[in-house]
CSV table of C-alpha atoms and ligand atoms in Angstrom, one decimal:
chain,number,residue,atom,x,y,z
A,1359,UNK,CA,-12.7,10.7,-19.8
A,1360,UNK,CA,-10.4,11.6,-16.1
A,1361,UNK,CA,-9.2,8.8,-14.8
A,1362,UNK,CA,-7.9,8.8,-11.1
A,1363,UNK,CA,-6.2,6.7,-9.4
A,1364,UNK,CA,-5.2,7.3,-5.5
A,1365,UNK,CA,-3.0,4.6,-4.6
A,1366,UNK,CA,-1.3,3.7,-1.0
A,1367,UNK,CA,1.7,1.7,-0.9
A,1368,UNK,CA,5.2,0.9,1.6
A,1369,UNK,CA,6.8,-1.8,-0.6
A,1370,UNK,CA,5.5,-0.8,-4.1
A,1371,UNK,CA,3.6,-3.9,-4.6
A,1372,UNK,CA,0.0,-1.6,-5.0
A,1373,UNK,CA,1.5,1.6,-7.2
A,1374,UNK,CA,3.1,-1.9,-9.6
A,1375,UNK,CA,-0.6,-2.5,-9.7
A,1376,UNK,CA,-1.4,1.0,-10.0
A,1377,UNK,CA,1.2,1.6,-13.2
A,1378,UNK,CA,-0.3,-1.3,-15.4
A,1379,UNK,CA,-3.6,-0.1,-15.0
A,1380,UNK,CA,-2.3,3.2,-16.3
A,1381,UNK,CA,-0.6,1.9,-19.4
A,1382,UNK,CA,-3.2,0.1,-19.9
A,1383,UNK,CA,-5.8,2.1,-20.1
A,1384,UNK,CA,-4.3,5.4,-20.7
A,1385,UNK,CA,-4.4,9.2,-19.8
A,1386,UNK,CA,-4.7,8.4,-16.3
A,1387,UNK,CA,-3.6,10.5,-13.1
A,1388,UNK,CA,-1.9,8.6,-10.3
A,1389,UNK,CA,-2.0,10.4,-6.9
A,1390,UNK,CA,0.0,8.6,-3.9
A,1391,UNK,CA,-2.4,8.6,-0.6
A,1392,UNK,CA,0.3,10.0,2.1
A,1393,UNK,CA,0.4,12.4,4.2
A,1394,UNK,CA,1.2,15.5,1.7
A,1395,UNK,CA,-1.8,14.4,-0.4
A,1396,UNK,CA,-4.2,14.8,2.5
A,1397,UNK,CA,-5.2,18.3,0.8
A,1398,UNK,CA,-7.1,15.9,-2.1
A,1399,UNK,CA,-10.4,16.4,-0.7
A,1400,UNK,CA,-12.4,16.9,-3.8
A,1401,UNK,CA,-11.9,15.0,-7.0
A,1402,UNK,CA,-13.8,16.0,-10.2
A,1403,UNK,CA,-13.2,13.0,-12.0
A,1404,UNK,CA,-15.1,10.3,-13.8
A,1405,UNK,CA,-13.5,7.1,-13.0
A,1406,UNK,CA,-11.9,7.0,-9.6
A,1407,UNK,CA,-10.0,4.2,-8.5
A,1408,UNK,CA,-8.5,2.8,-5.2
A,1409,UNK,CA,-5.3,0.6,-4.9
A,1410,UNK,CA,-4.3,-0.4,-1.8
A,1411,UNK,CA,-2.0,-2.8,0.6
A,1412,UNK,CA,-4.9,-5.4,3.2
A,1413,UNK,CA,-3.3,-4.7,6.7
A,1414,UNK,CA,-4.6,-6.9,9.2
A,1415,UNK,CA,-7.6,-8.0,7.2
A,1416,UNK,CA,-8.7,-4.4,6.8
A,1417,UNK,CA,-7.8,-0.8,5.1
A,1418,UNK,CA,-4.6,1.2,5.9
A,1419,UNK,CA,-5.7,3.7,8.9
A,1420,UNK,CA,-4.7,6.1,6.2
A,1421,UNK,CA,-6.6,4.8,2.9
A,1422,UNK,CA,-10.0,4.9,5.4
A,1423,UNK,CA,-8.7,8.7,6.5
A,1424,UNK,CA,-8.5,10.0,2.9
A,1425,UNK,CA,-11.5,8.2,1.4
A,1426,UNK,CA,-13.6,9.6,4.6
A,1427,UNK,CA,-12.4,13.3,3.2
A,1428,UNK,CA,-12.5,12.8,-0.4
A,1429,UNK,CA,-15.5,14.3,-2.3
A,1430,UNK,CA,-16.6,12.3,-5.3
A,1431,UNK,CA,-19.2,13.0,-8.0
A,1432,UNK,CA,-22.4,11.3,-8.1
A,1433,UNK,CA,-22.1,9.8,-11.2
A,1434,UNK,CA,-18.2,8.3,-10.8
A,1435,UNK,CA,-17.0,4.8,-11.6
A,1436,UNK,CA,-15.6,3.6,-8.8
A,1437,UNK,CA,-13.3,0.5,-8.5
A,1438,UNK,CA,-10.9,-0.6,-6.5
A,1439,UNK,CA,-8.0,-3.1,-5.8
A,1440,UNK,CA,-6.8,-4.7,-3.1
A,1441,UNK,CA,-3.2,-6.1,-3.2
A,1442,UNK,CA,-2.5,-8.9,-0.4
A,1443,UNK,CA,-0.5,-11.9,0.8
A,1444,UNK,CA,-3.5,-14.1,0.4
A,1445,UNK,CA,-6.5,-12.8,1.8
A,1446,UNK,CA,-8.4,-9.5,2.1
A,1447,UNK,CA,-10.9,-10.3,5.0
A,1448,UNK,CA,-12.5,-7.5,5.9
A,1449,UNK,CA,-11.0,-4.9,3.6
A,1450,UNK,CA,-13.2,-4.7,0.5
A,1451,UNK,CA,-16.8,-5.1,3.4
A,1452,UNK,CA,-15.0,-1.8,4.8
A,1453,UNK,CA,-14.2,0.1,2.2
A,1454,UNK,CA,-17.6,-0.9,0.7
A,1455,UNK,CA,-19.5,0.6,4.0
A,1456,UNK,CA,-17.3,4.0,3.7
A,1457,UNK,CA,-19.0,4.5,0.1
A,1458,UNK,CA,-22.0,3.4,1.1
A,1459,UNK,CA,-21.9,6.5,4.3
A,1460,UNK,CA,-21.3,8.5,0.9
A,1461,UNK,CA,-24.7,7.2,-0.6
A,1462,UNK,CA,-21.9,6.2,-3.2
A,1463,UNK,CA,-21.3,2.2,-5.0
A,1464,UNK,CA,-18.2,0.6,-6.1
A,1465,UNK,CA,-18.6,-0.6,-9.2
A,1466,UNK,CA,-15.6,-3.1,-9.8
A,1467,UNK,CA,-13.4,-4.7,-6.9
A,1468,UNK,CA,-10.5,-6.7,-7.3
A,1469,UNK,CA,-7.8,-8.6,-5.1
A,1470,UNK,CA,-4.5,-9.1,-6.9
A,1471,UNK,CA,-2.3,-11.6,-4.6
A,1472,UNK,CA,1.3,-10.2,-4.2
A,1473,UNK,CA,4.3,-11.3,-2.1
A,1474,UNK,CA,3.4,-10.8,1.7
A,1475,UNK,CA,5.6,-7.8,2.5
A,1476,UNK,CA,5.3,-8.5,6.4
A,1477,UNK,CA,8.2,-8.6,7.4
A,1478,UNK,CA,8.1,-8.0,10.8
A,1479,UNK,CA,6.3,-11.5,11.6
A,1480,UNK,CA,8.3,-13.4,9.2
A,1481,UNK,CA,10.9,-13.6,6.0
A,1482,UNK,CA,9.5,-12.4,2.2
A,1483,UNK,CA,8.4,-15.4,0.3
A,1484,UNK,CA,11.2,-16.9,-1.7
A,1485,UNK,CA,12.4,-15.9,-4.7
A,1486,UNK,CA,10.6,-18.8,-7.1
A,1487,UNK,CA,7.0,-17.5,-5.6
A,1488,UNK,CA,8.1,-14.0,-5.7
A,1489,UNK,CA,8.2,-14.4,-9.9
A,1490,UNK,CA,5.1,-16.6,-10.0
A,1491,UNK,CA,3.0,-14.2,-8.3
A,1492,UNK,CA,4.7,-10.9,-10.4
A,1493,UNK,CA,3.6,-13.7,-13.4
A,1494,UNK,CA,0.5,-13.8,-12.3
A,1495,UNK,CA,-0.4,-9.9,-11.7
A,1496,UNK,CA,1.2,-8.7,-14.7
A,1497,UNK,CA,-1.0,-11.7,-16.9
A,1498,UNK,CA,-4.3,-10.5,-14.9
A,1499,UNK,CA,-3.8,-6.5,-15.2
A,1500,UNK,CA,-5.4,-6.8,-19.4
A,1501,UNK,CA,-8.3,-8.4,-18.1
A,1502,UNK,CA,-8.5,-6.3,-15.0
A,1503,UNK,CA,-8.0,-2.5,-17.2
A,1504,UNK,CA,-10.8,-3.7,-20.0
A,1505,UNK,CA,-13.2,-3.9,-17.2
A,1506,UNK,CA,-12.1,-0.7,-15.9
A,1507,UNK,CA,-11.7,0.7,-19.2
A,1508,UNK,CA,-15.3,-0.2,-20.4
A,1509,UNK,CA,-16.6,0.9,-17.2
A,1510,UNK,CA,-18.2,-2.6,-16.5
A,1511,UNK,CA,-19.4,-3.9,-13.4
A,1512,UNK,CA,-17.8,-6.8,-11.5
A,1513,UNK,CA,-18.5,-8.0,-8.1
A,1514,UNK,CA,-16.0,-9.1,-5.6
A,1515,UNK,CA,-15.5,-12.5,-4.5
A,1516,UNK,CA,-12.9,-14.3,-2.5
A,1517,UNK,CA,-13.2,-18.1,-1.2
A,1518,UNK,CA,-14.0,-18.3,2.1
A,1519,UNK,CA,-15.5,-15.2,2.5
A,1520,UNK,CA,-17.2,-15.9,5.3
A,1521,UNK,CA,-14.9,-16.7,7.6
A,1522,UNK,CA,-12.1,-14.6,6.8
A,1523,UNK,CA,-14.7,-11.9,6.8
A,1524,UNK,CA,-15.7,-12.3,10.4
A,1525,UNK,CA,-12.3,-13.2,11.5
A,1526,UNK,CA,-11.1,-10.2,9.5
A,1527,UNK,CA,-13.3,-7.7,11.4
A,1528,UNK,CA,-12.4,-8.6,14.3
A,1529,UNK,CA,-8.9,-8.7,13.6
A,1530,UNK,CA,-8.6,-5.4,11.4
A,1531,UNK,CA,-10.1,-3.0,14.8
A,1532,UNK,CA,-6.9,-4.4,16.6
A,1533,UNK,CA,-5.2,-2.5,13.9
A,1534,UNK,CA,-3.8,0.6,16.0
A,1535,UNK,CA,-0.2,1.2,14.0
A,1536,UNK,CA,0.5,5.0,14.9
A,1537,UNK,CA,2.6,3.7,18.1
A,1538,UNK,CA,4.0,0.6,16.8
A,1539,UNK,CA,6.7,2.4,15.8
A,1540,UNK,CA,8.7,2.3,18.8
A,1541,UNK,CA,9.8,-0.9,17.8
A,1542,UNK,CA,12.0,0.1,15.1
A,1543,UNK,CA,15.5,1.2,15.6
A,1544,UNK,CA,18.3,1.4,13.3
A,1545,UNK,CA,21.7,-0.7,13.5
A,1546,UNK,CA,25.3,0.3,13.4
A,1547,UNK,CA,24.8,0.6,8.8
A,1548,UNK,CA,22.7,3.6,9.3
A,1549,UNK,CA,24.5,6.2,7.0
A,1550,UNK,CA,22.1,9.1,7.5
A,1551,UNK,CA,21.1,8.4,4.1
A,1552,UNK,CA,17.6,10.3,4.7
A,1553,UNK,CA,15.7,7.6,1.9
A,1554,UNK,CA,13.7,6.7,4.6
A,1555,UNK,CA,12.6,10.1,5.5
A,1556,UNK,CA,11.9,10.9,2.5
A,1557,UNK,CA,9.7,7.8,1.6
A,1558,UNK,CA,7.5,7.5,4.8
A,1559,UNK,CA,4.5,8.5,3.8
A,1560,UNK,CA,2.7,9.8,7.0
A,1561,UNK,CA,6.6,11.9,7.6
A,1562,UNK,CA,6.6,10.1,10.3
A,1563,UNK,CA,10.7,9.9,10.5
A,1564,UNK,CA,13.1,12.8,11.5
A,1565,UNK,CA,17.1,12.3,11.9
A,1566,UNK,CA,18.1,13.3,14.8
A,1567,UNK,CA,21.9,13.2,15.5
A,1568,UNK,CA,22.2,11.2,12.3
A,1569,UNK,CA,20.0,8.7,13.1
A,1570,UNK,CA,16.4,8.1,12.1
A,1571,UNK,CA,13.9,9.0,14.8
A,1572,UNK,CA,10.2,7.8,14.7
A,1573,UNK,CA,7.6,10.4,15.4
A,1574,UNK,CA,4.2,7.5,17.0
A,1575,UNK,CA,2.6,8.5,13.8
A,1576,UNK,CA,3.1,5.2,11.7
A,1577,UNK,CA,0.9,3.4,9.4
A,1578,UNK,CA,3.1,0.5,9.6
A,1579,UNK,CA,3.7,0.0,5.7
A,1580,UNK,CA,6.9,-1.2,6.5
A,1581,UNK,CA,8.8,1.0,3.8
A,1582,UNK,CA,11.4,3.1,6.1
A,1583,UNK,CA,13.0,-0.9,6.7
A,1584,UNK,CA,12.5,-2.9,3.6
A,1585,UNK,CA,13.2,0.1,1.3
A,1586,UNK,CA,16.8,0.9,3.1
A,1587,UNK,CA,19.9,0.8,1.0
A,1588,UNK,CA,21.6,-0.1,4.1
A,1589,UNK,CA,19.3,-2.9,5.4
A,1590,UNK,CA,19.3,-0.8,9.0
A,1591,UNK,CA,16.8,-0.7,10.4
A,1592,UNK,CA,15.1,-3.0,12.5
A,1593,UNK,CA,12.3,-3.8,14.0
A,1594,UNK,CA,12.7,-5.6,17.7
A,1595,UNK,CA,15.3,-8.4,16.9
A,1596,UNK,CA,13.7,-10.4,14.6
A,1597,UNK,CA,14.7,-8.6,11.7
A,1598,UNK,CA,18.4,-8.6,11.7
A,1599,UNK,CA,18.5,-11.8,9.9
A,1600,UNK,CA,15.3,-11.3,7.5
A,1601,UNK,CA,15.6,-10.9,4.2
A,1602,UNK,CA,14.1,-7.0,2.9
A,1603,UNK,CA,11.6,-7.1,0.1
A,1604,UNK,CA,10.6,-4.6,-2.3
A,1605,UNK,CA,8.8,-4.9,-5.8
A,1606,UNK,CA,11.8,-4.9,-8.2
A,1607,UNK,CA,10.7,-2.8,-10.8
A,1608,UNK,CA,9.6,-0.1,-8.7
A,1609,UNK,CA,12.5,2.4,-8.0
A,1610,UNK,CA,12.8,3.9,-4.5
A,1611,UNK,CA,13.0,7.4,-5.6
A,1612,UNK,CA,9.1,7.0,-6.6
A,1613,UNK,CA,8.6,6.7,-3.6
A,1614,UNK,CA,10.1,9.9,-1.8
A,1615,UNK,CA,7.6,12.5,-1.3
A,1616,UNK,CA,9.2,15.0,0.7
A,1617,UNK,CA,12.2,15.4,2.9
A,1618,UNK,CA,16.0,16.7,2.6
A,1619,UNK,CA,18.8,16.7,0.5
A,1620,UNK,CA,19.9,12.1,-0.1
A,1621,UNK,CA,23.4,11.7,0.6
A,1622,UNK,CA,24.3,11.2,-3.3
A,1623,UNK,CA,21.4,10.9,-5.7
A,1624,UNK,CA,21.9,7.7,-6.6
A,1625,UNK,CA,21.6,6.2,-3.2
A,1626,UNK,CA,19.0,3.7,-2.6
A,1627,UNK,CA,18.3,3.3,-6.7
B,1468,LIG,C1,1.1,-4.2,8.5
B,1468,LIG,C2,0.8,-5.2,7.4
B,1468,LIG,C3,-0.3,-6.0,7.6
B,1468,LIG,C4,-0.6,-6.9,6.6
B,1468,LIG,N1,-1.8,-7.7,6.7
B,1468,LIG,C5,-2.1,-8.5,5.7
B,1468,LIG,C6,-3.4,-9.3,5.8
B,1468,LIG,O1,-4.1,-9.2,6.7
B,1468,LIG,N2,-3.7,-10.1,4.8
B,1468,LIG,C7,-2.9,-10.3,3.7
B,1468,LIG,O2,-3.2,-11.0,2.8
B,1468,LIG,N3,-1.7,-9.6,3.5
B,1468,LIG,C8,-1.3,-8.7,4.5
B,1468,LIG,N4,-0.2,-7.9,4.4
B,1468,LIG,C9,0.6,-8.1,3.2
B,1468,LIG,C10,0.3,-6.9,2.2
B,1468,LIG,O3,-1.1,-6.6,2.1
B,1468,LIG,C11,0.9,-7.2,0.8
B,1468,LIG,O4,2.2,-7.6,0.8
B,1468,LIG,C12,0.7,-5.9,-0.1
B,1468,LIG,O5,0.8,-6.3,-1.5
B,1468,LIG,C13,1.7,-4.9,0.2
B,1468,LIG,O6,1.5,-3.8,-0.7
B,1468,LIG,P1,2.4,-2.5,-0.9
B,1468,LIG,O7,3.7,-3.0,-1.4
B,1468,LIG,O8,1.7,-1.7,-1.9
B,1468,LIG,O9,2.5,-1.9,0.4
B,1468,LIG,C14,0.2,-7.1,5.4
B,1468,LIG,C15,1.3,-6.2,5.3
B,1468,LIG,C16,1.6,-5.3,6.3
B,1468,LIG,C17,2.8,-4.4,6.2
């Protein structure tokens, strides 16, 4: 039996997800959606799954972009998870209708609440939620994988669907990140360090006289600022005082995908 798992993520909180499903359930491929992986347009195998960040209510631009592309068998098992602050809106009703424009179901959908990683609004949750939520994933993921693992069927549900549904629609086609990124600039810590280069996953960031320069092709994941060893970069001025977040047991160097030489290898660890 292939398993596949394509997996989006900025602060590590969806491949977390995407790793326990994997040790769970065994001999399973995990394949990072960004922009190097773009060339994944055909997948041959027989359980596919989805694990992804809710931004705005709705899909990463890039998770709709790839699953658009991807060709999937017929007969697949397809299930997905949706990691959020609290609730998915729209998401799972989207990604739904790109299956369905595939004459394709999914067969198991899950929302697994994680800490809110938006930072540029407002601070991570505090440290006490943080490990109740981390708690509560890791003691949901057996439950979660024997589904997956038998191939069962389980339908999605959130409380107050409706309304977060609606509201979510509306609030997802606002949703237009590529240019948000001129809002980010990096602070007097900047040491050139390239992580965040290397870790963008639409390589969206070039360093330009030492300095990271961002290219209007974001998807807004947030990783180039809360993943920086340095803490510097910023996004307007609201951040300079925010606390970063990151899942803790995922390492930054899973992240990189492409990009130059670090400054010292163990930078960012
Ligand atoms: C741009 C952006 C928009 C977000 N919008 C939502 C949202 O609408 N609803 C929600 O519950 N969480 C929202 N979040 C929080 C993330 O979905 C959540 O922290 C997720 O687990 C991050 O996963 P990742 O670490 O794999 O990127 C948003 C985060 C970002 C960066």
């Amino acid at each position: 039996m292939k398993t596949i798992i394509y997996f989006f993520t900025g602060t590590g909180n969806s491949l977390k997800v995407a790793k326990d499903i994997q040790k769970d359930i065994g001999d399973t491929q995990l394949i990072r959606i960004c922009k190097e992986s773009t060339d994944h347009t055909i997948t041959d195998a027989d359980r596919i799954g989805f694990i992804f960040p809710v931004y705005y209510y709705g899909l990463p631009v890039m998770v709709k972009e790839f699953i658009e592309k991807l060709s999937i068998p017929d007969k697949a098992y397809i299930f997905s998870i949706a990691t959020c602050g609290g609730s998915v809106g729209a998401a799972m009703k989207q990604l739904k209708q790109l299956f369905l424009e595939k004459d394709l179901e999914i067969s198991a959908a899950f929302k697994i609440q994680m800490p809110d990683c938006y930072q540029i609004m407002y601070e991570p949750p505090p440290e006490k939620k943080q490990k109740r939520l981390f708690e509560q994933q890791e003691a949901s993921m057996h439950e979660v994988a024997d589904i997956i693992a038998n191939k069962r069927n389980k339908k999605f549900y959130e409380k107050g669907k409706y309304l977060t549904k609606i509201f979510g629609g509306l609030l997802s086609k606002t949703f237009k990140p590529k240019k948000m990124d001129k809002h980010f600039w990096a602070d007097e810590n900047c040491n050139a360090c390239l992580s965040c280069v290397r870790l963008c996953p639409a390589e969206n960031i070039e360093m330009v006289n030492q300095k990271p320069v961002w290219l209007q092709q974001c998807e807004l994941c947030l990783g180039c600022m809360q993943w920086c060893p340095q803490k510097a970069i910023q996004y307007k001025k609201g951040t300079i005082k925010r606390k970063r977040y990151h899942h803790p047991k995922i390492q930054i160097k899973e992240l990189f995908t492409h990009g130059g030489e670090v400054n010292g290898s163990e930078k960012g660890e």
